mmCIF file of C-alpha atoms and ligand atoms in Angstrom:
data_model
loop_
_atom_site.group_PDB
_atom_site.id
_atom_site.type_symbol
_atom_site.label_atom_id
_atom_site.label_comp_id
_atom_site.label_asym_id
_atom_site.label_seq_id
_atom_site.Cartn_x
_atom_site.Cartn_y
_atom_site.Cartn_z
ATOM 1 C CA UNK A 1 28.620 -9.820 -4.003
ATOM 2 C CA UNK A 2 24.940 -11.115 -4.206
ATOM 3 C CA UNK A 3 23.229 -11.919 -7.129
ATOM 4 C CA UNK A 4 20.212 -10.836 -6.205
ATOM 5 C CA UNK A 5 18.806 -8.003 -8.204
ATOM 6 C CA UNK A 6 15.759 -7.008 -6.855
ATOM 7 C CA UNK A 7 15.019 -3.575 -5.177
ATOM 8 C CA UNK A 8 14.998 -3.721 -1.336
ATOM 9 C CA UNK A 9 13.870 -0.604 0.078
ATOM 10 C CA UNK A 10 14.784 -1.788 4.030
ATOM 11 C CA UNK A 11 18.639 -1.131 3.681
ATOM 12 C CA UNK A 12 19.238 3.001 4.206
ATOM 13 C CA UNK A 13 20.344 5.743 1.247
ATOM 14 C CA UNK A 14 23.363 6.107 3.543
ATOM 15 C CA UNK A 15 24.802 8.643 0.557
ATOM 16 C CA UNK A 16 22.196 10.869 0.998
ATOM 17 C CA UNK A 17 23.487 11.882 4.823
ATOM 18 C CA UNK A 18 22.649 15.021 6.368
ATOM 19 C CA UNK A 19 23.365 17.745 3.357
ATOM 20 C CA UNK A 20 23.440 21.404 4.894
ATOM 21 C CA UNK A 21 23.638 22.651 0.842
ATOM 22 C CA UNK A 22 19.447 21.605 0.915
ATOM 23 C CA UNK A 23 17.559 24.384 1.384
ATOM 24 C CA UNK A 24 16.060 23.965 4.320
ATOM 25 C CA UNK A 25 12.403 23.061 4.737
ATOM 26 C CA UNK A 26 10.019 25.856 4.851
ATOM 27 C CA UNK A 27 8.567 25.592 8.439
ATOM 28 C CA UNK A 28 5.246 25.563 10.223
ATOM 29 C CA UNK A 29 2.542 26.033 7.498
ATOM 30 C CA UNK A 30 1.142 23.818 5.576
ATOM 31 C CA UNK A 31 3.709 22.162 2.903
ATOM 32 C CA UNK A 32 2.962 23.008 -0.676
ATOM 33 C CA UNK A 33 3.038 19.332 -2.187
ATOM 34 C CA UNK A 34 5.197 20.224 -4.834
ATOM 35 C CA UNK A 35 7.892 21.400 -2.736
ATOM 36 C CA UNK A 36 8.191 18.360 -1.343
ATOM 37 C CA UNK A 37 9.523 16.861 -4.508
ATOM 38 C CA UNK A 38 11.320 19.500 -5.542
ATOM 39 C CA UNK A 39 13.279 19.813 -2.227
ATOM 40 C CA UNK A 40 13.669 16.098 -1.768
ATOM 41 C CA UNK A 41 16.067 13.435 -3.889
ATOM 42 C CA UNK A 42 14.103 10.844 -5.342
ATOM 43 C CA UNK A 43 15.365 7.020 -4.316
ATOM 44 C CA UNK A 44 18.120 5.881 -6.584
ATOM 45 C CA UNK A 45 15.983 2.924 -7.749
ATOM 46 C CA UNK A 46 13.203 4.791 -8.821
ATOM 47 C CA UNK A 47 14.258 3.944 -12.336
ATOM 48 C CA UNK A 48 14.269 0.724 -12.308
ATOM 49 C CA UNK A 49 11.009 0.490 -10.569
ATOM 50 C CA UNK A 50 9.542 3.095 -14.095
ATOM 51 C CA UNK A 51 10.564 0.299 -16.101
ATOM 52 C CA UNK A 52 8.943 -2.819 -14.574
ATOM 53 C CA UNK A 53 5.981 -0.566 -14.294
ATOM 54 C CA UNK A 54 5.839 0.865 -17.586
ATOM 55 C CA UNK A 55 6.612 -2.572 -19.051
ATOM 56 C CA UNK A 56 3.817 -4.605 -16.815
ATOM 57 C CA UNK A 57 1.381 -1.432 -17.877
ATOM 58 C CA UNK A 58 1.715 -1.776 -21.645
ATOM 59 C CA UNK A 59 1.746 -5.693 -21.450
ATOM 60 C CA UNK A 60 -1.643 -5.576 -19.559
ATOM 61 C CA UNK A 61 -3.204 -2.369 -21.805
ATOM 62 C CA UNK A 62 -2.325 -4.875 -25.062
ATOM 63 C CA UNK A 63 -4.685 -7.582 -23.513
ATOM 64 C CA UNK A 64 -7.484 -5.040 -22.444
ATOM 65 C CA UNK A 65 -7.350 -6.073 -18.554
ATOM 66 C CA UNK A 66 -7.934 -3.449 -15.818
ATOM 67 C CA UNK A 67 -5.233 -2.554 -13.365
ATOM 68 C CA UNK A 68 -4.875 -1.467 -10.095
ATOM 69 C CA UNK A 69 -2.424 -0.351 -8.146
ATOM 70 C CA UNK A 70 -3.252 -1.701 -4.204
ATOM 71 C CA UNK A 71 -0.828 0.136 -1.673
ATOM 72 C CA UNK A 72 -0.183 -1.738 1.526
ATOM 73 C CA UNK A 73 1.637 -1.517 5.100
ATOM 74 C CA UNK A 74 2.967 1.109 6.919
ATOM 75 C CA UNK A 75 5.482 3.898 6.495
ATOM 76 C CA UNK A 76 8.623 4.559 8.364
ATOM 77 C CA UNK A 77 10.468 7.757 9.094
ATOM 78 C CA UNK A 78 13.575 7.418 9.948
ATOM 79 C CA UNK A 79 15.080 9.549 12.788
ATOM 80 C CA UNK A 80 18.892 8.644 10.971
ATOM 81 C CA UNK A 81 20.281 7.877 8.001
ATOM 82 C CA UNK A 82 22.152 4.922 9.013
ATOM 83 C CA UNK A 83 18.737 4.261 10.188
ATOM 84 C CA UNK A 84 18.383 2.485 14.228
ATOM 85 C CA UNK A 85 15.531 4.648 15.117
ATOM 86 C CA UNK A 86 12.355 5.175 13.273
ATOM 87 C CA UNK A 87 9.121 5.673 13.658
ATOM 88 C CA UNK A 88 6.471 3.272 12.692
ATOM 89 C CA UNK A 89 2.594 3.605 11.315
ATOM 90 C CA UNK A 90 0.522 0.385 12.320
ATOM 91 C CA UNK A 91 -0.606 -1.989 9.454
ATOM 92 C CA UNK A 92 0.430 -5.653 9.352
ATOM 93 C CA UNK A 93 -0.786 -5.260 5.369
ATOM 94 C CA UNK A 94 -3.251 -7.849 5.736
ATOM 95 C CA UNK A 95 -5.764 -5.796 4.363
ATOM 96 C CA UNK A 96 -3.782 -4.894 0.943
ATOM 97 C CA UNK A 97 -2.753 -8.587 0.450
ATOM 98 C CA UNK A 98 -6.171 -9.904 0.830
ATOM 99 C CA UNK A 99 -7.727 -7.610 -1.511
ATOM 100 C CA UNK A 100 -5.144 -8.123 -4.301
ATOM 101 C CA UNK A 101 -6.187 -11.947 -4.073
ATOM 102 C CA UNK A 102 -9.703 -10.765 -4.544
ATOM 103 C CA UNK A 103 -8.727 -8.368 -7.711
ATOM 104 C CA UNK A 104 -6.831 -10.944 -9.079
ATOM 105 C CA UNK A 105 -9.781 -13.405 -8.520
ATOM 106 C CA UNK A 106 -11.609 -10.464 -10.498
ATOM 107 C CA UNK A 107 -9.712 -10.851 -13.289
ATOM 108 C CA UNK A 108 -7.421 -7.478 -12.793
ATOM 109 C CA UNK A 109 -4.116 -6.958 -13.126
ATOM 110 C CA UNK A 110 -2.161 -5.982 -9.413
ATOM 111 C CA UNK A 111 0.745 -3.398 -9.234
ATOM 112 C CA UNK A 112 1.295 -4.214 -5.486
ATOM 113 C CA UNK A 113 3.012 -1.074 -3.540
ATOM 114 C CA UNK A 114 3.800 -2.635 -0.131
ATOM 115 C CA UNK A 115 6.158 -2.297 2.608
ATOM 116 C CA UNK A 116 9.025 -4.445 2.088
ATOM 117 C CA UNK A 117 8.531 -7.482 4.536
ATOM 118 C CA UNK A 118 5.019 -6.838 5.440
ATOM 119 C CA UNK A 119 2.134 -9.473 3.983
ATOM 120 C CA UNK A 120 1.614 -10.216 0.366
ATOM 121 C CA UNK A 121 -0.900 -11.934 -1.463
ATOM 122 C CA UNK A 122 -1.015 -15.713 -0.978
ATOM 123 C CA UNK A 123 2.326 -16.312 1.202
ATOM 124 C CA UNK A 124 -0.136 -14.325 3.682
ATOM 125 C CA UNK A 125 -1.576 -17.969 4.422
ATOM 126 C CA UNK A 126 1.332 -19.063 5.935
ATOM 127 C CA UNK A 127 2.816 -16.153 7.163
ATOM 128 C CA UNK A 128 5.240 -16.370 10.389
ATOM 129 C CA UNK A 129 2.885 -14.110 12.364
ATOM 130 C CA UNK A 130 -0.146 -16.850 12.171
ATOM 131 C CA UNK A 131 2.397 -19.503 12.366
ATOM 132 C CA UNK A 132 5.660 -21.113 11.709
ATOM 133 C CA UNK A 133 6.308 -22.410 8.348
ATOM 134 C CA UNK A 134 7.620 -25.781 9.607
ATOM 135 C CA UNK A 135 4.012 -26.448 11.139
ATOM 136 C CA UNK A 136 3.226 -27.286 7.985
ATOM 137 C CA UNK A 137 5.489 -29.546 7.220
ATOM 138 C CA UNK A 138 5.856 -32.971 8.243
ATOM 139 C CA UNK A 139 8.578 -35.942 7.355
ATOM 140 C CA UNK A 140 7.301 -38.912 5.348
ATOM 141 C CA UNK A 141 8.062 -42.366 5.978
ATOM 142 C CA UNK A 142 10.843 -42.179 3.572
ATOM 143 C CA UNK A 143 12.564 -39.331 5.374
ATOM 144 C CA UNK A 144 11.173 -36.707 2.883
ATOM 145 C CA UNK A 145 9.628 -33.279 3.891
ATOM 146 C CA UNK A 146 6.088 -33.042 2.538
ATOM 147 C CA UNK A 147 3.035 -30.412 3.399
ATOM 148 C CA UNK A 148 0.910 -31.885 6.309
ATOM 149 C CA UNK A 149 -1.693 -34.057 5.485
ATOM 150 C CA UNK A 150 -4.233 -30.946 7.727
ATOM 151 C CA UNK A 151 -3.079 -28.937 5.231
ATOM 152 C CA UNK A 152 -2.970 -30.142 1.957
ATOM 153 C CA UNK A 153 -6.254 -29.591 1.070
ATOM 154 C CA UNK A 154 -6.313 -25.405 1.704
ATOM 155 C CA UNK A 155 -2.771 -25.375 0.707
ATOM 156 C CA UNK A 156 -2.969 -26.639 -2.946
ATOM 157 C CA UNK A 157 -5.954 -24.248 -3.841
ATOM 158 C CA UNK A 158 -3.610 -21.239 -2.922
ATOM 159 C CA UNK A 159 -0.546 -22.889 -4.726
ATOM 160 C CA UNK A 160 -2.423 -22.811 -7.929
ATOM 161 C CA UNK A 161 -4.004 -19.554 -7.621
ATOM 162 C CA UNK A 162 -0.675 -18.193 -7.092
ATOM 163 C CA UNK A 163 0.903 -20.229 -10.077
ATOM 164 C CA UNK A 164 -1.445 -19.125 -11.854
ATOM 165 C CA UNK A 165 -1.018 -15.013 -11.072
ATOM 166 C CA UNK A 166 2.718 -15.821 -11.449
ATOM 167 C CA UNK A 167 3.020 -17.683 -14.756
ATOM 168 C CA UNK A 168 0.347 -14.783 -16.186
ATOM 169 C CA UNK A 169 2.477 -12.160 -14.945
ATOM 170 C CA UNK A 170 -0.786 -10.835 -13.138
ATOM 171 C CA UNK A 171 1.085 -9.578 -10.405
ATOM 172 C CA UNK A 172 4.046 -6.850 -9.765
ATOM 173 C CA UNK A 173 5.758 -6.593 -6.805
ATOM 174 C CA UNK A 174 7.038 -3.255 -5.621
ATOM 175 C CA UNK A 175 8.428 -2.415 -2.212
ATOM 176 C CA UNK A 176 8.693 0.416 -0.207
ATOM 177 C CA UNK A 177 10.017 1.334 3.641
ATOM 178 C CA UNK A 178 10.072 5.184 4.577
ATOM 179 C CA UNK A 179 7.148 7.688 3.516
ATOM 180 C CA UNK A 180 9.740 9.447 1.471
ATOM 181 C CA UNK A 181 9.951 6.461 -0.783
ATOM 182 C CA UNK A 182 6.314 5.748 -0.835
ATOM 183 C CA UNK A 183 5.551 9.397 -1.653
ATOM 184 C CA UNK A 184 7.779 8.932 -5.359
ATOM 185 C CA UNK A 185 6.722 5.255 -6.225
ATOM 186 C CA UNK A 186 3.298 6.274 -6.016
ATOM 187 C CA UNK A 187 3.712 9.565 -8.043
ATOM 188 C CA UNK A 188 5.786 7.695 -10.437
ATOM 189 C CA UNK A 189 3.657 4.713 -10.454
ATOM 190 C CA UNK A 190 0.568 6.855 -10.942
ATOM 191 C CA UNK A 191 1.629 9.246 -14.005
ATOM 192 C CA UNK A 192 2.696 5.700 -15.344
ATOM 193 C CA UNK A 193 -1.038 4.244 -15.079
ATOM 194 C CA UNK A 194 -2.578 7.465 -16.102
ATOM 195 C CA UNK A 195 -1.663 6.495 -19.193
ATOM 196 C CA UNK A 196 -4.724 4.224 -19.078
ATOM 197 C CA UNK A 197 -7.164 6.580 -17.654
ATOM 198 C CA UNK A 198 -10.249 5.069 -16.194
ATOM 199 C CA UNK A 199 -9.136 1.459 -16.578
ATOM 200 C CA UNK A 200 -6.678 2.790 -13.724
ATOM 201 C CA UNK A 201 -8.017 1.599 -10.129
ATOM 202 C CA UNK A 202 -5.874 3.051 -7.158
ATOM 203 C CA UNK A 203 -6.801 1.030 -3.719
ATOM 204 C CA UNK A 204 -4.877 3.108 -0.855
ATOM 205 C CA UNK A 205 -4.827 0.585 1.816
ATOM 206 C CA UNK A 206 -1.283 1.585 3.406
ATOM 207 C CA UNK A 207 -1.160 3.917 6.497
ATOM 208 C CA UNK A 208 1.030 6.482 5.319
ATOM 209 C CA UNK A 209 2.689 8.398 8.573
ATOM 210 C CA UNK A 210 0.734 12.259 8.489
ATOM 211 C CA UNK A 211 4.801 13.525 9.658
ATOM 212 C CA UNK A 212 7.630 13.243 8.391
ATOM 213 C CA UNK A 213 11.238 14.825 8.955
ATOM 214 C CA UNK A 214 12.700 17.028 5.740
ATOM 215 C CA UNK A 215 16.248 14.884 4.548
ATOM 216 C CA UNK A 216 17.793 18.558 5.300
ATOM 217 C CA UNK A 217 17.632 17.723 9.095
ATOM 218 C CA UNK A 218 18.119 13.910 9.019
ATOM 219 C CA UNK A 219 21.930 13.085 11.257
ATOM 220 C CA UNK A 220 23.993 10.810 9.485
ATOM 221 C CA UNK A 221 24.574 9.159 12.331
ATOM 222 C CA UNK A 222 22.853 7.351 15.155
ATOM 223 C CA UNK A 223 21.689 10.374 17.388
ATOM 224 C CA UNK A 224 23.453 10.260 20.933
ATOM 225 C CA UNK A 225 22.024 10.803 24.100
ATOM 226 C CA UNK A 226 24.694 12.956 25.750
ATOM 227 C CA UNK A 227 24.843 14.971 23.107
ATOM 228 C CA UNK A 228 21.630 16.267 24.173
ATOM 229 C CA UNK A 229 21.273 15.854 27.467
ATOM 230 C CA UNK A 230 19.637 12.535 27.544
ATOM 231 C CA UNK A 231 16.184 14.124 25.507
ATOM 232 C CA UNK A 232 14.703 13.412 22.342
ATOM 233 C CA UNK A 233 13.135 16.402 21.134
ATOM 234 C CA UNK A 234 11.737 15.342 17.296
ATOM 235 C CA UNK A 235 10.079 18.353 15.391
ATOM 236 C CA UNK A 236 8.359 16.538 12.805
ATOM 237 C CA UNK A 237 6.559 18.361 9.643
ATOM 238 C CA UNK A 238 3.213 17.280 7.934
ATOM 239 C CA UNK A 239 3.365 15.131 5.302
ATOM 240 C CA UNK A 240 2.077 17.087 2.187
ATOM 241 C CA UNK A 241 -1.213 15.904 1.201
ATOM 242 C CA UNK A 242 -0.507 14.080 -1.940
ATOM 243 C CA UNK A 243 -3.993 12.519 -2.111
ATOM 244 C CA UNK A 244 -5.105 15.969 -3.753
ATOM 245 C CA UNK A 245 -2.459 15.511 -6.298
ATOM 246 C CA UNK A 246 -3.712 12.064 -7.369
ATOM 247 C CA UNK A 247 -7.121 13.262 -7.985
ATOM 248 C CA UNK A 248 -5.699 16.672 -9.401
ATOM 249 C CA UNK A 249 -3.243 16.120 -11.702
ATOM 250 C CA UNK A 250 -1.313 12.598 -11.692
ATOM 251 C CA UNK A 251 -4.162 10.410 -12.133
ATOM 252 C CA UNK A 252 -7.249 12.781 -12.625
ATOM 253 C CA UNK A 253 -9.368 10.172 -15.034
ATOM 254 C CA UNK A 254 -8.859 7.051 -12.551
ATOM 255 C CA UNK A 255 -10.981 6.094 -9.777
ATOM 256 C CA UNK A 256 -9.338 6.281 -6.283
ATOM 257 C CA UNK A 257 -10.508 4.546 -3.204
ATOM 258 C CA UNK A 258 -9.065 5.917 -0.130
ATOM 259 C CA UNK A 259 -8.739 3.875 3.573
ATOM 260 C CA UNK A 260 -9.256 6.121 6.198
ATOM 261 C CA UNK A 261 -7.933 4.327 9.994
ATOM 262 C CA UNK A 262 -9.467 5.843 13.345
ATOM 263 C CA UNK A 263 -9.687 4.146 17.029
ATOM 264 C CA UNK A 264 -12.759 6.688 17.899
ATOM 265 C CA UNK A 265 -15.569 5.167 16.510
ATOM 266 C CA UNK A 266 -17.734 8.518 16.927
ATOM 267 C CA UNK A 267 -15.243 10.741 14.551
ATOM 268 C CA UNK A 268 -14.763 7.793 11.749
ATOM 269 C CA UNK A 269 -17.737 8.684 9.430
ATOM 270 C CA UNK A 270 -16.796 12.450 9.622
ATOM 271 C CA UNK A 271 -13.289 12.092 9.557
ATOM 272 C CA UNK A 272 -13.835 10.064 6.254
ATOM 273 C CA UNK A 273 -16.544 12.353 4.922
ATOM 274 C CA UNK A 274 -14.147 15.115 5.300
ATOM 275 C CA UNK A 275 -11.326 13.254 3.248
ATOM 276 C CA UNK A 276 -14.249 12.936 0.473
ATOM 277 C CA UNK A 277 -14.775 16.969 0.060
ATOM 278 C CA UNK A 278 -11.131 17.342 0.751
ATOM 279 C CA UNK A 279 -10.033 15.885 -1.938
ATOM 280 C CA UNK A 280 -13.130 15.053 -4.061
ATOM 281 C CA UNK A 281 -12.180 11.538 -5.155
ATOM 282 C CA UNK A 282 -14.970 8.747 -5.623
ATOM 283 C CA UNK A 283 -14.848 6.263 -2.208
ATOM 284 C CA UNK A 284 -13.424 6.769 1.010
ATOM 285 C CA UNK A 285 -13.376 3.014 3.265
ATOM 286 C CA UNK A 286 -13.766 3.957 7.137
ATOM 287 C CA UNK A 287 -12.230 1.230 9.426
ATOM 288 C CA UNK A 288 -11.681 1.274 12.996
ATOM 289 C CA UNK A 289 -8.580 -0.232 14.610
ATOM 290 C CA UNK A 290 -10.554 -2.730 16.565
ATOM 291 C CA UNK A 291 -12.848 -4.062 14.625
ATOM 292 C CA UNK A 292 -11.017 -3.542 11.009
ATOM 293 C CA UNK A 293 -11.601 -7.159 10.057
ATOM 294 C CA UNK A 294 -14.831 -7.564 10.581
ATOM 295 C CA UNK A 295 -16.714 -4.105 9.171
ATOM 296 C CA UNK A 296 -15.955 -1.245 6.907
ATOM 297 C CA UNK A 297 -18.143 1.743 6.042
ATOM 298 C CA UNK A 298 -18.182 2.537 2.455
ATOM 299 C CA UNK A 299 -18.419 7.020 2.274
ATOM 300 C CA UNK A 300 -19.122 8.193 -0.970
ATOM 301 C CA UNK A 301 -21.227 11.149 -2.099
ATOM 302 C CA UNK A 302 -24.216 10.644 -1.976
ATOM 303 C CA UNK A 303 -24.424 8.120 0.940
ATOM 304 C CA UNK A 304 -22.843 5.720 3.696
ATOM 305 C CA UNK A 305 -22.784 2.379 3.784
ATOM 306 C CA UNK A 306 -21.542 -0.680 6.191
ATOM 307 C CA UNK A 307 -20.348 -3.962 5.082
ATOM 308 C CA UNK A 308 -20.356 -6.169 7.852
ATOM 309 C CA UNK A 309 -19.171 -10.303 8.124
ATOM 310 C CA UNK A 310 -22.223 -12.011 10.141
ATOM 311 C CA UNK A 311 -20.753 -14.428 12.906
ATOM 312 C CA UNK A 312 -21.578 -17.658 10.850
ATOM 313 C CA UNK A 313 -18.958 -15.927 8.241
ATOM 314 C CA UNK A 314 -16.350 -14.999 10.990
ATOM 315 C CA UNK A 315 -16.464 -18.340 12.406
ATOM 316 C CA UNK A 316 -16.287 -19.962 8.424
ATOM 317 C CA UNK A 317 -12.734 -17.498 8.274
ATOM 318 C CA UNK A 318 -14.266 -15.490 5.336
ATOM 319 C CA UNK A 319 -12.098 -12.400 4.386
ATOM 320 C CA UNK A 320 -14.527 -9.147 4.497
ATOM 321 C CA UNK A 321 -12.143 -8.445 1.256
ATOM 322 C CA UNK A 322 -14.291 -11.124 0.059
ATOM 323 C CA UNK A 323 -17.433 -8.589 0.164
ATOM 324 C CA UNK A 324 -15.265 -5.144 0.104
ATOM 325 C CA UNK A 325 -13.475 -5.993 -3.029
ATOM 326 C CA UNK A 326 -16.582 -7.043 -5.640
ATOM 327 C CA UNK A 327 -18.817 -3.841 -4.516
ATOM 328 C CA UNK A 328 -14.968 -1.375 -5.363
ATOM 329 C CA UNK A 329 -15.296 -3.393 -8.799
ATOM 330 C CA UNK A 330 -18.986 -2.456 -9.332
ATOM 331 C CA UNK A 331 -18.562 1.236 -8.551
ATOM 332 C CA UNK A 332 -14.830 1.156 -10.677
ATOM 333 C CA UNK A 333 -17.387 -0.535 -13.517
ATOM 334 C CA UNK A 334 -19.966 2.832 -13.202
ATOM 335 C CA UNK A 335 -16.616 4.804 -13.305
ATOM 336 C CA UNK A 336 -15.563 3.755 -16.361
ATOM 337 C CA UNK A 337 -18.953 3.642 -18.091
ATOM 338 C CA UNK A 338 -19.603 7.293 -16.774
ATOM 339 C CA UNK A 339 -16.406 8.700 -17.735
ATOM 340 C CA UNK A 340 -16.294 6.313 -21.501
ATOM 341 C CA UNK A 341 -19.581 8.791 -22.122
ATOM 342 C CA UNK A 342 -18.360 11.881 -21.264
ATOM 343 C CA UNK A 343 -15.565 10.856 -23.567
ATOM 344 C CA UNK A 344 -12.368 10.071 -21.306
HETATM 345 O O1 PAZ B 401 -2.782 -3.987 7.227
HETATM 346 P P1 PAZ B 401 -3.862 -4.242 8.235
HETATM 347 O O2 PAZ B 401 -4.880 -5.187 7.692
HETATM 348 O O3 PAZ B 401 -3.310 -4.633 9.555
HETATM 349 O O4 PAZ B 401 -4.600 -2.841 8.469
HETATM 350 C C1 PAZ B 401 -5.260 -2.216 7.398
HETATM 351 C C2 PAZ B 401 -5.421 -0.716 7.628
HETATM 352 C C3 PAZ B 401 -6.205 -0.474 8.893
HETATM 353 C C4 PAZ B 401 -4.049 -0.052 7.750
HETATM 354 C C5 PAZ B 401 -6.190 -0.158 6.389
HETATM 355 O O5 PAZ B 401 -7.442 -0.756 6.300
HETATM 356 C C6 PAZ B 401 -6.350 1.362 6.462
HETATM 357 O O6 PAZ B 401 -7.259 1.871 7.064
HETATM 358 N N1 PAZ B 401 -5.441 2.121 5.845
HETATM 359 C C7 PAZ B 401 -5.423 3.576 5.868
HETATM 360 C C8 PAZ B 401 -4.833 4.043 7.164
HETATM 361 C C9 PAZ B 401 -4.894 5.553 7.303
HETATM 362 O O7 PAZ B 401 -5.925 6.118 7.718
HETATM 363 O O8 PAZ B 401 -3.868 6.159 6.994
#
């Protein structure tokens, strides 16, 4: 038995197998959002995860400090319940991680919702995918391991920032795999910081999969092939759209910033426009797949908006966070003052 007690959202619900007692999932029109929770089981952890949450909440409140909840990576859905296949949405969660160093840098508290295994805030630096973590090391004279003198200098100004987040208790880690466990964290996680109204942020970085299959039609098992005839026919539903919920009725006072991801660069601004008077939240962030690190459109309102890196800060390695992250702070600022005089 481990003693490890933390919540790992990778390893599969196997007791929730295929259940033919679920009513199955009404078909082929658009899915009312609150049948989705009604006609799903929530993940056994979920209570555990209320409690850090309410806890880190109230501790945060006390001291007056804003929070925000940053969502990050990508959602799975998982063809089987002893899950081997699933599908995937693209996001490495660089973009969440970075921007929770920049709210923390901001003086905010971070409730970080991110796919379990994907990038998080500070270990980012030396994450496998940019290198391996025994580049950095090197053996001393006296045959000890010690950071490489290259190194040192970068390495020590992230140590401390993240000693300092930890030993404030600035930041709270909480994990999620498939879309289905995404979908109750963030309700949960949302009626919890409600609670604080407009000191509430939400910062919806993740790419949260638009399909999903209903747990009344996930196998048990690992599908076979001969069992039907060597095809994979998946009927997938749409995901309801809880984003009108969050505005609506679980968080309705807090600001909510929105990521919207597109690879056609002539549909981007609409697409994100239409997410705007969709769902009638405050800032929608357009970013195309190919150029996601270096600009971002800002779609509010009343107007659009780019914020580009110039090539002197691309080649310096500047985060765009860096630029994204203290204009969201400004407009969460107006947010607050606006709805502090209309008396919320
Ligand atoms: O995690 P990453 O840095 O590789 O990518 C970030 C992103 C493109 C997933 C994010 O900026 C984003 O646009 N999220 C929303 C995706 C969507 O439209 O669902």
């Amino acid at each position: 038995m481990s003693g490890d007690k933390r919540v790992h959202t990778s390893v599969p619900d196997t007791e929730t197998a295929i259940d033919r007692n679920l009513p199955e999932f009404p078909a082929a029109k658009p899915i009312d959002e609150d049948n989705y929770f009604r006609l799903h089981k929530p993940p056994p952890y979920l209570s555990q995860i209320s409690r850090d949450v309410a806890e880190f909440i109230n501790y945060h409140h006390l001291q007056k400090r804003k929070i925000v909840l940053v969502t990050s990576g990508g959602t799975t859905v998982p063809l089987e319940n002893n899950t081997v296949r699933f599908i995937d949405n693209f996001s490495a969660g660089t973009r969440g991680a970075t921007s929770a160093e920049y709210f923390l840098e901001n003086g905010y508290a971070v409730v970080f919702l991110h796919r379990e295994f994907s990038l998080l805030p500070y270990s980012r630096h030396y994450s496998h995918t940019t290198n391996c973590f025994l580049d950095y090391m090197t053996e001393s004279k006296d045959g000890k391991v010690e950071v490489n003198a290259e190194f040192q200098k970068e390495m020590i100004v992230v140590l401390r920032k993240y000693r300092y987040a930890q030993s404030n208790n600035l930041l709270l880690l909480v994990p999620f795999t498939t879309v289905h466990q995404y979908l109750f964290t963030l309700k949960l996680i949302a009626q919890e910081l409600s609670v604080i109204g407009s000191d509430a942020l939400f910062y919806l970085a993740a790419a949260v999969s638009d399909f999903f299959l209903p747990s009344s039609r996930v196998p048990e098992h690992k599908i076979q092939s001969q069992e039907s005839g060597g095809k994979l026919v998946v009927d997938l539903e749409p995901v309801p759209k809880f984003l009108s919920r969050l505005v609506d009725s679980w968080a309705p006072i807090s600001m909510i910033v929105s990521f919207k991801l597109e690879t056609d660069s002539s549909i981007l601004i609409k697409k994100a426009r239409g997410a705007l008077e969709r769902y009638n939240h405050q800032l929608v962030i357009g970013n195309l797949l190919q150029s996601r690190k270096y600009e971002v459109v800002f779609v509010t309102q009343e107007s659009e908006r780019w914020v580009r890196l110039s090539q002197e800060q691309v080649d310096a390695g500047i985060d765009i966070e860096s630029l994204i992250i203290p204009e969201v702070i400004k407009l969460h600022q107006s947010s607050i003052e606006e709805k502090k005089k209309m008396g919320l």
